């Protein structure tokens, strides 16, 4: 007889799915708030793959959510069956990587800029938090949350069956190096443009952004480069023990979630943004001569996958009490 375990991740994922399924049914019955289609501020319907849907799509959301809830509950049971994993991972991937679009990354990247803009008197073209985080984009965060809960339940289920051994410290180190290197290609192009160097673009293309657009590109590039430096902490001692130069924290252990949550979330948003660019490239939206404007972004899914691998490896190592010996 199978015994119900205390897998809180699976129960949380099931509750999320039932609640979101209820929303889907409500939208299908005419409730306001359907986050796609005509109510989405996506300018030309090119960002979201669900841009062409109508509120009647809510019935499909309800059915998908019911399947998600059943799968999540199956992950809470002590069993040798692998079938729940075969369902859980594709569902989690849909929620985390397919439903969202590149606006998640833009929101996360530009939110710090909006926070400091009043201090320096920057107008930023009148843009505010409502522009970065309208309900359709916040809904993407809700979907990502559900996918992460299901993925956490799948990881816990797999760990009980010894199926997370792929995330070794050696693979984690390799993944960190990849996660640091890949965004540097994007950084190189944006830094070059800010310096007036048409790397990967024509001089005419470069001139179009001289009014300040390339400064925004430099901001994003620098944001990514600093993130790459922090990624090194997933395999360095200072990522587990606070360095001596940090007052009040020196010598204390770094809480694992302090690294896992931001690194895991960044791995999602850069992967989603990269997949958006790949979809646009396949659709023929870019010119080959202007490769600097789109090709570096097409490698972002590699960046995201490497960062996710490094993050999971770090999490498992910290969970098992291993400490990195390097400094």
PDB file of C-alpha atoms in Angstrom:
ATOM      1  CA  UNK A   1       0.000   0.000   0.000  1.00  0.00           C
ATOM      2  CA  UNK A   2       1.365   3.414  -1.000  1.00  0.00           C
ATOM      3  CA  UNK A   3       1.951   5.944   1.734  1.00  0.00           C
ATOM      4  CA  UNK A   4       1.338   9.665   1.389  1.00  0.00           C
ATOM      5  CA  UNK A   5       4.533  11.562   2.160  1.00  0.00           C
ATOM      6  CA  UNK A   6       4.996  15.099   3.455  1.00  0.00           C
ATOM      7  CA  UNK A   7       6.107  16.504   0.072  1.00  0.00           C
ATOM      8  CA  UNK A   8       5.023  20.104   0.583  1.00  0.00           C
ATOM      9  CA  UNK A   9       6.214  21.050  -2.900  1.00  0.00           C
ATOM     10  CA  UNK A  10       3.737  18.707  -4.553  1.00  0.00           C
ATOM     11  CA  UNK A  11       0.841  19.843  -2.371  1.00  0.00           C
ATOM     12  CA  UNK A  12       1.705  23.494  -2.994  1.00  0.00           C
ATOM     13  CA  UNK A  13       1.880  22.877  -6.749  1.00  0.00           C
ATOM     14  CA  UNK A  14      -1.496  21.135  -6.640  1.00  0.00           C
ATOM     15  CA  UNK A  15      -3.080  24.042  -4.761  1.00  0.00           C
ATOM     16  CA  UNK A  16      -1.605  26.494  -7.244  1.00  0.00           C
ATOM     17  CA  UNK A  17      -2.953  24.452 -10.170  1.00  0.00           C
ATOM     18  CA  UNK A  18      -6.464  24.248  -8.718  1.00  0.00           C
ATOM     19  CA  UNK A  19      -6.503  28.000  -8.066  1.00  0.00           C
ATOM     20  CA  UNK A  20      -5.210  28.851 -11.543  1.00  0.00           C
ATOM     21  CA  UNK A  21      -7.607  26.392 -13.125  1.00  0.00           C
ATOM     22  CA  UNK A  22     -10.408  28.200 -11.334  1.00  0.00           C
ATOM     23  CA  UNK A  23      -9.170  31.449 -12.887  1.00  0.00           C
ATOM     24  CA  UNK A  24      -9.172  29.845 -16.321  1.00  0.00           C
ATOM     25  CA  UNK A  25     -12.760  28.687 -15.922  1.00  0.00           C
ATOM     26  CA  UNK A  26     -13.774  32.137 -14.682  1.00  0.00           C
ATOM     27  CA  UNK A  27     -12.196  33.803 -17.717  1.00  0.00           C
ATOM     28  CA  UNK A  28     -13.996  31.388 -20.014  1.00  0.00           C
ATOM     29  CA  UNK A  29     -17.292  32.298 -18.329  1.00  0.00           C
ATOM     30  CA  UNK A  30     -16.709  36.003 -18.916  1.00  0.00           C
ATOM     31  CA  UNK A  31     -14.785  37.206 -15.869  1.00  0.00           C
ATOM     32  CA  UNK A  32     -12.358  40.091 -16.584  1.00  0.00           C
ATOM     33  CA  UNK A  33      -8.597  39.731 -16.455  1.00  0.00           C
ATOM     34  CA  UNK A  34      -7.815  37.304 -19.287  1.00  0.00           C
ATOM     35  CA  UNK A  35      -4.091  38.070 -19.709  1.00  0.00           C
ATOM     36  CA  UNK A  36      -3.618  37.361 -23.419  1.00  0.00           C
ATOM     37  CA  UNK A  37      -5.190  38.352 -26.700  1.00  0.00           C
ATOM     38  CA  UNK A  38      -6.826  41.767 -26.936  1.00  0.00           C
ATOM     39  CA  UNK A  39      -6.093  42.677 -23.312  1.00  0.00           C
ATOM     40  CA  UNK A  40      -2.327  42.134 -23.674  1.00  0.00           C
ATOM     41  CA  UNK A  41      -0.343  45.346 -24.391  1.00  0.00           C
ATOM     42  CA  UNK A  42       1.994  43.336 -26.647  1.00  0.00           C
ATOM     43  CA  UNK A  43       2.217  45.878 -29.523  1.00  0.00           C
ATOM     44  CA  UNK A  44       2.021  43.528 -32.507  1.00  0.00           C
ATOM     45  CA  UNK A  45       1.248  40.171 -30.910  1.00  0.00           C
ATOM     46  CA  UNK A  46       4.801  38.970 -31.528  1.00  0.00           C
ATOM     47  CA  UNK A  47       5.986  38.406 -27.962  1.00  0.00           C
ATOM     48  CA  UNK A  48       3.620  35.819 -26.509  1.00  0.00           C
ATOM     49  CA  UNK A  49       2.815  32.553 -28.274  1.00  0.00           C
ATOM     50  CA  UNK A  50      -0.669  32.875 -26.771  1.00  0.00           C
ATOM     51  CA  UNK A  51      -1.287  36.297 -28.314  1.00  0.00           C
ATOM     52  CA  UNK A  52      -3.997  34.946 -30.612  1.00  0.00           C
ATOM     53  CA  UNK A  53      -6.122  33.338 -27.899  1.00  0.00           C
ATOM     54  CA  UNK A  54      -9.477  34.532 -26.575  1.00  0.00           C
ATOM     55  CA  UNK A  55     -11.065  34.149 -23.124  1.00  0.00           C
ATOM     56  CA  UNK A  56     -12.606  30.862 -24.285  1.00  0.00           C
ATOM     57  CA  UNK A  57      -9.076  29.498 -24.026  1.00  0.00           C
ATOM     58  CA  UNK A  58      -9.742  29.500 -20.310  1.00  0.00           C
ATOM     59  CA  UNK A  59     -11.345  26.053 -20.623  1.00  0.00           C
ATOM     60  CA  UNK A  60      -8.036  24.693 -21.903  1.00  0.00           C
ATOM     61  CA  UNK A  61      -6.302  26.416 -18.994  1.00  0.00           C
ATOM     62  CA  UNK A  62      -8.690  24.708 -16.582  1.00  0.00           C
ATOM     63  CA  UNK A  63      -8.060  21.286 -18.146  1.00  0.00           C
ATOM     64  CA  UNK A  64      -4.290  21.808 -18.176  1.00  0.00           C
ATOM     65  CA  UNK A  65      -4.404  22.939 -14.541  1.00  0.00           C
ATOM     66  CA  UNK A  66      -6.368  19.841 -13.522  1.00  0.00           C
ATOM     67  CA  UNK A  67      -3.712  17.642 -15.157  1.00  0.00           C
ATOM     68  CA  UNK A  68      -1.044  19.666 -13.345  1.00  0.00           C
ATOM     69  CA  UNK A  69      -2.774  19.182  -9.992  1.00  0.00           C
ATOM     70  CA  UNK A  70      -3.091  15.414 -10.480  1.00  0.00           C
ATOM     71  CA  UNK A  71       0.565  15.182 -11.505  1.00  0.00           C
ATOM     72  CA  UNK A  72       1.668  17.216  -8.489  1.00  0.00           C
ATOM     73  CA  UNK A  73      -0.278  14.986  -6.118  1.00  0.00           C
ATOM     74  CA  UNK A  74       1.253  11.896  -7.732  1.00  0.00           C
ATOM     75  CA  UNK A  75       4.687  13.313  -6.864  1.00  0.00           C
ATOM     76  CA  UNK A  76       3.780  13.315  -3.170  1.00  0.00           C
ATOM     77  CA  UNK A  77       3.297   9.553  -3.078  1.00  0.00           C
ATOM     78  CA  UNK A  78       6.005   7.062  -2.254  1.00  0.00           C
ATOM     79  CA  UNK A  79       6.274   4.993  -5.403  1.00  0.00           C
ATOM     80  CA  UNK A  80       8.861   3.539  -7.778  1.00  0.00           C
ATOM     81  CA  UNK A  81       6.955   4.674 -10.852  1.00  0.00           C
ATOM     82  CA  UNK A  82       8.616   7.182 -13.146  1.00  0.00           C
ATOM     83  CA  UNK A  83       5.391   8.169 -14.926  1.00  0.00           C
ATOM     84  CA  UNK A  84       4.817  11.249 -12.718  1.00  0.00           C
ATOM     85  CA  UNK A  85       8.216  12.612 -13.778  1.00  0.00           C
ATOM     86  CA  UNK A  86       7.423  12.099 -17.460  1.00  0.00           C
ATOM     87  CA  UNK A  87       4.430  14.396 -16.985  1.00  0.00           C
ATOM     88  CA  UNK A  88       5.842  16.794 -14.406  1.00  0.00           C
ATOM     89  CA  UNK A  89       8.899  18.008 -16.312  1.00  0.00           C
ATOM     90  CA  UNK A  90       7.101  18.859 -19.602  1.00  0.00           C
ATOM     91  CA  UNK A  91       4.336  20.644 -17.693  1.00  0.00           C
ATOM     92  CA  UNK A  92       6.886  22.594 -15.648  1.00  0.00           C
ATOM     93  CA  UNK A  93       8.767  23.504 -18.840  1.00  0.00           C
ATOM     94  CA  UNK A  94       5.576  24.836 -20.433  1.00  0.00           C
ATOM     95  CA  UNK A  95       4.782  26.994 -17.416  1.00  0.00           C
ATOM     96  CA  UNK A  96       8.323  28.265 -16.903  1.00  0.00           C
ATOM     97  CA  UNK A  97       9.712  28.549 -20.447  1.00  0.00           C
ATOM     98  CA  UNK A  98       6.865  28.580 -22.966  1.00  0.00           C
ATOM     99  CA  UNK A  99       4.093  30.697 -21.421  1.00  0.00           C
ATOM    100  CA  UNK A 100       6.342  33.680 -20.441  1.00  0.00           C
ATOM    101  CA  UNK A 101       8.123  35.938 -22.912  1.00  0.00           C
ATOM    102  CA  UNK A 102      11.034  38.378 -22.959  1.00  0.00           C
ATOM    103  CA  UNK A 103       9.112  41.049 -21.028  1.00  0.00           C
ATOM    104  CA  UNK A 104       9.944  39.189 -17.831  1.00  0.00           C
ATOM    105  CA  UNK A 105      13.633  39.880 -18.350  1.00  0.00           C
ATOM    106  CA  UNK A 106      12.988  43.503 -19.283  1.00  0.00           C
ATOM    107  CA  UNK A 107      10.917  43.994 -16.137  1.00  0.00           C
ATOM    108  CA  UNK A 108      13.545  42.476 -13.858  1.00  0.00           C
ATOM    109  CA  UNK A 109      16.424  44.310 -15.547  1.00  0.00           C
ATOM    110  CA  UNK A 110      14.853  47.764 -15.606  1.00  0.00           C
ATOM    111  CA  UNK A 111      13.144  47.697 -12.191  1.00  0.00           C
ATOM    112  CA  UNK A 112      16.385  48.700 -10.360  1.00  0.00           C
ATOM    113  CA  UNK A 113      16.794  51.558 -12.854  1.00  0.00           C
ATOM    114  CA  UNK A 114      13.287  52.815 -12.108  1.00  0.00           C
ATOM    115  CA  UNK A 115      14.006  52.650  -8.382  1.00  0.00           C
ATOM    116  CA  UNK A 116      17.060  54.907  -8.606  1.00  0.00           C
ATOM    117  CA  UNK A 117      15.772  57.189 -11.398  1.00  0.00           C
ATOM    118  CA  UNK A 118      14.057  59.684  -9.031  1.00  0.00           C
ATOM    119  CA  UNK A 119      17.279  60.079  -7.057  1.00  0.00           C
ATOM    120  CA  UNK A 120      19.155  61.264 -10.148  1.00  0.00           C
ATOM    121  CA  UNK A 121      16.221  63.061 -11.767  1.00  0.00           C
ATOM    122  CA  UNK A 122      15.981  60.690 -14.729  1.00  0.00           C
ATOM    123  CA  UNK A 123      12.651  60.707 -16.532  1.00  0.00           C
ATOM    124  CA  UNK A 124      13.239  57.499 -18.543  1.00  0.00           C
ATOM    125  CA  UNK A 125      10.732  58.696 -21.103  1.00  0.00           C
ATOM    126  CA  UNK A 126       7.944  58.723 -18.548  1.00  0.00           C
ATOM    127  CA  UNK A 127       8.046  54.934 -18.120  1.00  0.00           C
ATOM    128  CA  UNK A 128       6.927  53.576 -14.772  1.00  0.00           C
ATOM    129  CA  UNK A 129       6.323  50.312 -12.964  1.00  0.00           C
ATOM    130  CA  UNK A 130       2.885  49.995 -14.518  1.00  0.00           C
ATOM    131  CA  UNK A 131       4.549  49.925 -17.938  1.00  0.00           C
ATOM    132  CA  UNK A 132       7.042  47.243 -16.917  1.00  0.00           C
ATOM    133  CA  UNK A 133       4.623  45.141 -14.900  1.00  0.00           C
ATOM    134  CA  UNK A 134       1.109  45.197 -16.390  1.00  0.00           C
ATOM    135  CA  UNK A 135      -1.172  42.314 -15.387  1.00  0.00           C
ATOM    136  CA  UNK A 136      -0.285  40.172 -18.467  1.00  0.00           C
ATOM    137  CA  UNK A 137       3.379  40.247 -17.396  1.00  0.00           C
ATOM    138  CA  UNK A 138       2.576  39.687 -13.718  1.00  0.00           C
ATOM    139  CA  UNK A 139       0.525  36.701 -14.849  1.00  0.00           C
ATOM    140  CA  UNK A 140       3.693  35.287 -16.374  1.00  0.00           C
ATOM    141  CA  UNK A 141       5.268  35.443 -12.922  1.00  0.00           C
ATOM    142  CA  UNK A 142       2.282  33.541 -11.553  1.00  0.00           C
ATOM    143  CA  UNK A 143       2.768  30.826 -14.179  1.00  0.00           C
ATOM    144  CA  UNK A 144       6.498  30.640 -13.452  1.00  0.00           C
ATOM    145  CA  UNK A 145       5.713  30.191  -9.758  1.00  0.00           C
ATOM    146  CA  UNK A 146       3.471  27.221 -10.542  1.00  0.00           C
ATOM    147  CA  UNK A 147       6.097  25.685 -12.798  1.00  0.00           C
ATOM    148  CA  UNK A 148       8.808  26.089 -10.179  1.00  0.00           C
ATOM    149  CA  UNK A 149       6.662  24.463  -7.503  1.00  0.00           C
ATOM    150  CA  UNK A 150       6.053  21.510  -9.792  1.00  0.00           C
ATOM    151  CA  UNK A 151       9.749  21.323 -10.728  1.00  0.00           C
ATOM    152  CA  UNK A 152      10.689  21.361  -7.027  1.00  0.00           C
ATOM    153  CA  UNK A 153       8.260  18.499  -6.417  1.00  0.00           C
ATOM    154  CA  UNK A 154       9.763  16.583  -9.337  1.00  0.00           C
ATOM    155  CA  UNK A 155      13.287  17.144  -8.018  1.00  0.00           C
ATOM    156  CA  UNK A 156      12.260  15.915  -4.564  1.00  0.00           C
ATOM    157  CA  UNK A 157      10.556  12.864  -6.091  1.00  0.00           C
ATOM    158  CA  UNK A 158      13.588  12.122  -8.250  1.00  0.00           C
ATOM    159  CA  UNK A 159      15.963  12.553  -5.326  1.00  0.00           C
ATOM    160  CA  UNK A 160      14.072   9.895  -3.392  1.00  0.00           C
ATOM    161  CA  UNK A 161      14.797   7.563  -6.308  1.00  0.00           C
ATOM    162  CA  UNK A 162      18.408   8.609  -6.862  1.00  0.00           C
ATOM    163  CA  UNK A 163      17.700  10.392 -10.171  1.00  0.00           C
ATOM    164  CA  UNK A 164      19.455  13.707  -9.548  1.00  0.00           C
ATOM    165  CA  UNK A 165      23.011  12.347  -9.778  1.00  0.00           C
ATOM    166  CA  UNK A 166      23.576  14.160 -13.060  1.00  0.00           C
ATOM    167  CA  UNK A 167      24.073  17.424 -11.130  1.00  0.00           C
ATOM    168  CA  UNK A 168      27.598  16.724  -9.910  1.00  0.00           C
ATOM    169  CA  UNK A 169      30.067  19.347  -8.601  1.00  0.00           C
ATOM    170  CA  UNK A 170      32.211  18.844 -11.721  1.00  0.00           C
ATOM    171  CA  UNK A 171      29.308  19.564 -14.042  1.00  0.00           C
ATOM    172  CA  UNK A 172      28.373  22.495 -11.841  1.00  0.00           C
ATOM    173  CA  UNK A 173      31.819  24.043 -12.297  1.00  0.00           C
ATOM    174  CA  UNK A 174      31.723  23.580 -16.067  1.00  0.00           C
ATOM    175  CA  UNK A 175      28.241  25.080 -16.178  1.00  0.00           C
ATOM    176  CA  UNK A 176      29.426  28.144 -14.256  1.00  0.00           C
ATOM    177  CA  UNK A 177      32.172  28.829 -16.793  1.00  0.00           C
ATOM    178  CA  UNK A 178      29.661  28.560 -19.645  1.00  0.00           C
ATOM    179  CA  UNK A 179      27.204  30.826 -17.820  1.00  0.00           C
ATOM    180  CA  UNK A 180      29.920  33.457 -17.383  1.00  0.00           C
ATOM    181  CA  UNK A 181      31.207  33.277 -20.977  1.00  0.00           C
ATOM    182  CA  UNK A 182      27.995  33.260 -23.045  1.00  0.00           C
ATOM    183  CA  UNK A 183      26.608  36.685 -22.030  1.00  0.00           C
ATOM    184  CA  UNK A 184      29.970  38.320 -22.774  1.00  0.00           C
ATOM    185  CA  UNK A 185      29.182  38.086 -26.500  1.00  0.00           C
ATOM    186  CA  UNK A 186      26.102  40.241 -25.951  1.00  0.00           C
ATOM    187  CA  UNK A 187      28.062  42.552 -23.656  1.00  0.00           C
ATOM    188  CA  UNK A 188      30.764  43.075 -26.283  1.00  0.00           C
ATOM    189  CA  UNK A 189      28.280  44.268 -28.904  1.00  0.00           C
ATOM    190  CA  UNK A 190      26.447  46.707 -26.615  1.00  0.00           C
ATOM    191  CA  UNK A 191      29.626  48.154 -25.164  1.00  0.00           C
ATOM    192  CA  UNK A 192      30.995  48.570 -28.680  1.00  0.00           C
ATOM    193  CA  UNK A 193      27.860  50.398 -29.838  1.00  0.00           C
ATOM    194  CA  UNK A 194      28.061  52.796 -26.900  1.00  0.00           C
ATOM    195  CA  UNK A 195      31.622  53.595 -27.994  1.00  0.00           C
ATOM    196  CA  UNK A 196      30.468  54.214 -31.566  1.00  0.00           C
ATOM    197  CA  UNK A 197      31.831  50.951 -32.964  1.00  0.00           C
ATOM    198  CA  UNK A 198      29.322  49.232 -35.335  1.00  0.00           C
ATOM    199  CA  UNK A 199      30.120  45.693 -34.198  1.00  0.00           C
ATOM    200  CA  UNK A 200      27.727  43.348 -36.002  1.00  0.00           C
ATOM    201  CA  UNK A 201      25.580  46.178 -37.375  1.00  0.00           C
ATOM    202  CA  UNK A 202      25.741  48.804 -40.107  1.00  0.00           C
ATOM    203  CA  UNK A 203      26.724  52.427 -39.392  1.00  0.00           C
ATOM    204  CA  UNK A 204      23.144  53.418 -40.266  1.00  0.00           C
ATOM    205  CA  UNK A 205      21.748  51.029 -37.666  1.00  0.00           C
ATOM    206  CA  UNK A 206      24.179  52.376 -35.088  1.00  0.00           C
ATOM    207  CA  UNK A 207      23.142  55.966 -35.812  1.00  0.00           C
ATOM    208  CA  UNK A 208      19.498  55.138 -35.060  1.00  0.00           C
ATOM    209  CA  UNK A 209      20.275  54.532 -31.414  1.00  0.00           C
ATOM    210  CA  UNK A 210      22.558  57.466 -30.694  1.00  0.00           C
ATOM    211  CA  UNK A 211      19.793  59.320 -28.873  1.00  0.00           C
ATOM    212  CA  UNK A 212      20.259  57.182 -25.763  1.00  0.00           C
ATOM    213  CA  UNK A 213      19.087  53.748 -26.849  1.00  0.00           C
ATOM    214  CA  UNK A 214      22.598  52.319 -26.702  1.00  0.00           C
ATOM    215  CA  UNK A 215      23.014  53.623 -23.156  1.00  0.00           C
ATOM    216  CA  UNK A 216      20.135  51.349 -22.203  1.00  0.00           C
ATOM    217  CA  UNK A 217      21.982  48.545 -23.995  1.00  0.00           C
ATOM    218  CA  UNK A 218      25.124  49.287 -21.982  1.00  0.00           C
ATOM    219  CA  UNK A 219      23.050  49.127 -18.797  1.00  0.00           C
ATOM    220  CA  UNK A 220      21.691  45.697 -19.712  1.00  0.00           C
ATOM    221  CA  UNK A 221      25.132  44.477 -20.788  1.00  0.00           C
ATOM    222  CA  UNK A 222      26.747  45.631 -17.556  1.00  0.00           C
ATOM    223  CA  UNK A 223      23.859  44.102 -15.598  1.00  0.00           C
ATOM    224  CA  UNK A 224      24.586  40.770 -17.323  1.00  0.00           C
ATOM    225  CA  UNK A 225      28.339  41.008 -16.797  1.00  0.00           C
ATOM    226  CA  UNK A 226      27.936  41.670 -13.080  1.00  0.00           C
ATOM    227  CA  UNK A 227      25.569  38.728 -12.918  1.00  0.00           C
ATOM    228  CA  UNK A 228      28.284  36.602 -14.488  1.00  0.00           C
ATOM    229  CA  UNK A 229      30.716  37.637 -11.756  1.00  0.00           C
ATOM    230  CA  UNK A 230      28.186  36.669  -9.094  1.00  0.00           C
ATOM    231  CA  UNK A 231      27.672  33.337 -10.862  1.00  0.00           C
ATOM    232  CA  UNK A 232      31.256  32.434  -9.973  1.00  0.00           C
ATOM    233  CA  UNK A 233      30.139  32.297  -6.367  1.00  0.00           C
ATOM    234  CA  UNK A 234      28.263  29.063  -7.097  1.00  0.00           C
ATOM    235  CA  UNK A 235      31.626  27.274  -7.174  1.00  0.00           C
ATOM    236  CA  UNK A 236      33.757  29.527  -4.975  1.00  0.00           C
ATOM    237  CA  UNK A 237      34.162  29.558  -1.213  1.00  0.00           C
ATOM    238  CA  UNK A 238      32.845  33.141  -1.029  1.00  0.00           C
ATOM    239  CA  UNK A 239      29.560  31.792  -2.366  1.00  0.00           C
ATOM    240  CA  UNK A 240      29.229  29.671   0.777  1.00  0.00           C
ATOM    241  CA  UNK A 241      31.068  31.694   3.443  1.00  0.00           C
ATOM    242  CA  UNK A 242      30.749  35.485   3.509  1.00  0.00           C
ATOM    243  CA  UNK A 243      34.178  37.065   2.776  1.00  0.00           C
ATOM    244  CA  UNK A 244      36.090  38.877   5.508  1.00  0.00           C
ATOM    245  CA  UNK A 245      35.558  42.297   3.898  1.00  0.00           C
ATOM    246  CA  UNK A 246      31.771  42.230   4.493  1.00  0.00           C
ATOM    247  CA  UNK A 247      31.146  43.889   7.896  1.00  0.00           C
ATOM    248  CA  UNK A 248      28.783  42.051  10.198  1.00  0.00           C
ATOM    249  CA  UNK A 249      28.641  38.951   8.017  1.00  0.00           C
ATOM    250  CA  UNK A 250      32.290  37.943   7.646  1.00  0.00           C
ATOM    251  CA  UNK A 251      32.877  34.271   8.313  1.00  0.00           C
ATOM    252  CA  UNK A 252      29.179  33.381   8.424  1.00  0.00           C
ATOM    253  CA  UNK A 253      27.650  30.803   6.118  1.00  0.00           C
ATOM    254  CA  UNK A 254      25.767  32.176   3.115  1.00  0.00           C
ATOM    255  CA  UNK A 255      22.117  31.031   3.259  1.00  0.00           C
ATOM    256  CA  UNK A 256      21.758  28.731   0.222  1.00  0.00           C
ATOM    257  CA  UNK A 257      18.507  30.351  -0.897  1.00  0.00           C
ATOM    258  CA  UNK A 258      20.273  33.719  -1.083  1.00  0.00           C
ATOM    259  CA  UNK A 259      22.098  32.328  -4.120  1.00  0.00           C
ATOM    260  CA  UNK A 260      19.620  29.740  -5.388  1.00  0.00           C
ATOM    261  CA  UNK A 261      16.554  31.988  -5.730  1.00  0.00           C
ATOM    262  CA  UNK A 262      18.104  34.834  -7.781  1.00  0.00           C
ATOM    263  CA  UNK A 263      20.319  32.530  -9.858  1.00  0.00           C
ATOM    264  CA  UNK A 264      17.437  30.192 -10.592  1.00  0.00           C
ATOM    265  CA  UNK A 265      15.129  33.040 -11.543  1.00  0.00           C
ATOM    266  CA  UNK A 266      17.727  34.659 -13.802  1.00  0.00           C
ATOM    267  CA  UNK A 267      18.271  31.313 -15.544  1.00  0.00           C
ATOM    268  CA  UNK A 268      14.561  31.312 -16.366  1.00  0.00           C
ATOM    269  CA  UNK A 269      14.211  34.853 -17.658  1.00  0.00           C
ATOM    270  CA  UNK A 270      17.310  34.755 -19.880  1.00  0.00           C
ATOM    271  CA  UNK A 271      16.221  31.418 -21.345  1.00  0.00           C
ATOM    272  CA  UNK A 272      12.737  32.767 -22.049  1.00  0.00           C
ATOM    273  CA  UNK A 273      14.151  35.912 -23.660  1.00  0.00           C
ATOM    274  CA  UNK A 274      16.524  33.834 -25.777  1.00  0.00           C
ATOM    275  CA  UNK A 275      13.707  31.569 -26.944  1.00  0.00           C
ATOM    276  CA  UNK A 276      11.764  34.673 -27.986  1.00  0.00           C
ATOM    277  CA  UNK A 277      14.676  35.792 -30.149  1.00  0.00           C
ATOM    278  CA  UNK A 278      15.039  32.331 -31.654  1.00  0.00           C
ATOM    279  CA  UNK A 279      11.341  32.331 -32.520  1.00  0.00           C
ATOM    280  CA  UNK A 280      11.685  35.738 -34.166  1.00  0.00           C
ATOM    281  CA  UNK A 281      14.794  34.599 -36.061  1.00  0.00           C
ATOM    282  CA  UNK A 282      12.979  31.561 -37.452  1.00  0.00           C
ATOM    283  CA  UNK A 283      10.110  33.853 -38.466  1.00  0.00           C
ATOM    284  CA  UNK A 284      12.559  35.953 -40.516  1.00  0.00           C
ATOM    285  CA  UNK A 285      12.214  39.168 -38.502  1.00  0.00           C
ATOM    286  CA  UNK A 286      15.954  39.947 -38.584  1.00  0.00           C
ATOM    287  CA  UNK A 287      18.470  40.819 -41.273  1.00  0.00           C
ATOM    288  CA  UNK A 288      21.612  38.712 -41.485  1.00  0.00           C
ATOM    289  CA  UNK A 289      23.747  41.828 -41.966  1.00  0.00           C
ATOM    290  CA  UNK A 290      22.622  43.123 -38.571  1.00  0.00           C
ATOM    291  CA  UNK A 291      23.619  39.948 -36.718  1.00  0.00           C
ATOM    292  CA  UNK A 292      24.876  41.888 -33.707  1.00  0.00           C
ATOM    293  CA  UNK A 293      21.321  42.935 -32.887  1.00  0.00           C
ATOM    294  CA  UNK A 294      19.930  39.417 -32.533  1.00  0.00           C
ATOM    295  CA  UNK A 295      22.497  36.604 -32.773  1.00  0.00           C
ATOM    296  CA  UNK A 296      24.009  37.027 -29.268  1.00  0.00           C
ATOM    297  CA  UNK A 297      20.530  36.742 -27.743  1.00  0.00           C
ATOM    298  CA  UNK A 298      19.931  33.447 -29.544  1.00  0.00           C
ATOM    299  CA  UNK A 299      22.628  31.900 -27.339  1.00  0.00           C
ATOM    300  CA  UNK A 300      20.863  32.929 -24.143  1.00  0.00           C
ATOM    301  CA  UNK A 301      19.084  29.559 -23.733  1.00  0.00           C
ATOM    302  CA  UNK A 302      22.568  28.025 -23.395  1.00  0.00           C
ATOM    303  CA  UNK A 303      23.344  30.646 -20.752  1.00  0.00           C
ATOM    304  CA  UNK A 304      20.115  29.863 -18.936  1.00  0.00           C
ATOM    305  CA  UNK A 305      20.590  26.096 -19.069  1.00  0.00           C
ATOM    306  CA  UNK A 306      24.156  26.404 -17.790  1.00  0.00           C
ATOM    307  CA  UNK A 307      23.100  28.717 -14.977  1.00  0.00           C
ATOM    308  CA  UNK A 308      20.253  26.381 -14.009  1.00  0.00           C
ATOM    309  CA  UNK A 309      22.634  23.419 -13.947  1.00  0.00           C
ATOM    310  CA  UNK A 310      25.117  25.337 -11.807  1.00  0.00           C
ATOM    311  CA  UNK A 311      22.348  26.439  -9.461  1.00  0.00           C
ATOM    312  CA  UNK A 312      20.926  22.944  -8.936  1.00  0.00           C
ATOM    313  CA  UNK A 313      24.443  21.557  -8.399  1.00  0.00           C
ATOM    314  CA  UNK A 314      25.126  24.283  -5.832  1.00  0.00           C
ATOM    315  CA  UNK A 315      21.825  23.578  -4.074  1.00  0.00           C
ATOM    316  CA  UNK A 316      22.481  19.837  -3.848  1.00  0.00           C
ATOM    317  CA  UNK A 317      26.052  20.360  -2.657  1.00  0.00           C
ATOM    318  CA  UNK A 318      24.952  22.752   0.077  1.00  0.00           C
ATOM    319  CA  UNK A 319      22.110  20.435   1.053  1.00  0.00           C
ATOM    320  CA  UNK A 320      24.541  17.567   1.526  1.00  0.00           C
ATOM    321  CA  UNK A 321      26.942  19.711   3.516  1.00  0.00           C
ATOM    322  CA  UNK A 322      29.918  19.752   1.106  1.00  0.00           C
ATOM    323  CA  UNK A 323      32.078  22.869   1.158  1.00  0.00           C
ATOM    324  CA  UNK A 324      34.121  24.233  -1.735  1.00  0.00           C
ATOM    325  CA  UNK A 325      37.799  24.295  -0.913  1.00  0.00           C
ATOM    326  CA  UNK A 326      38.798  27.054  -3.346  1.00  0.00           C
ATOM    327  CA  UNK A 327      38.837  30.713  -2.391  1.00  0.00           C
TER     328      UNK A 327
END
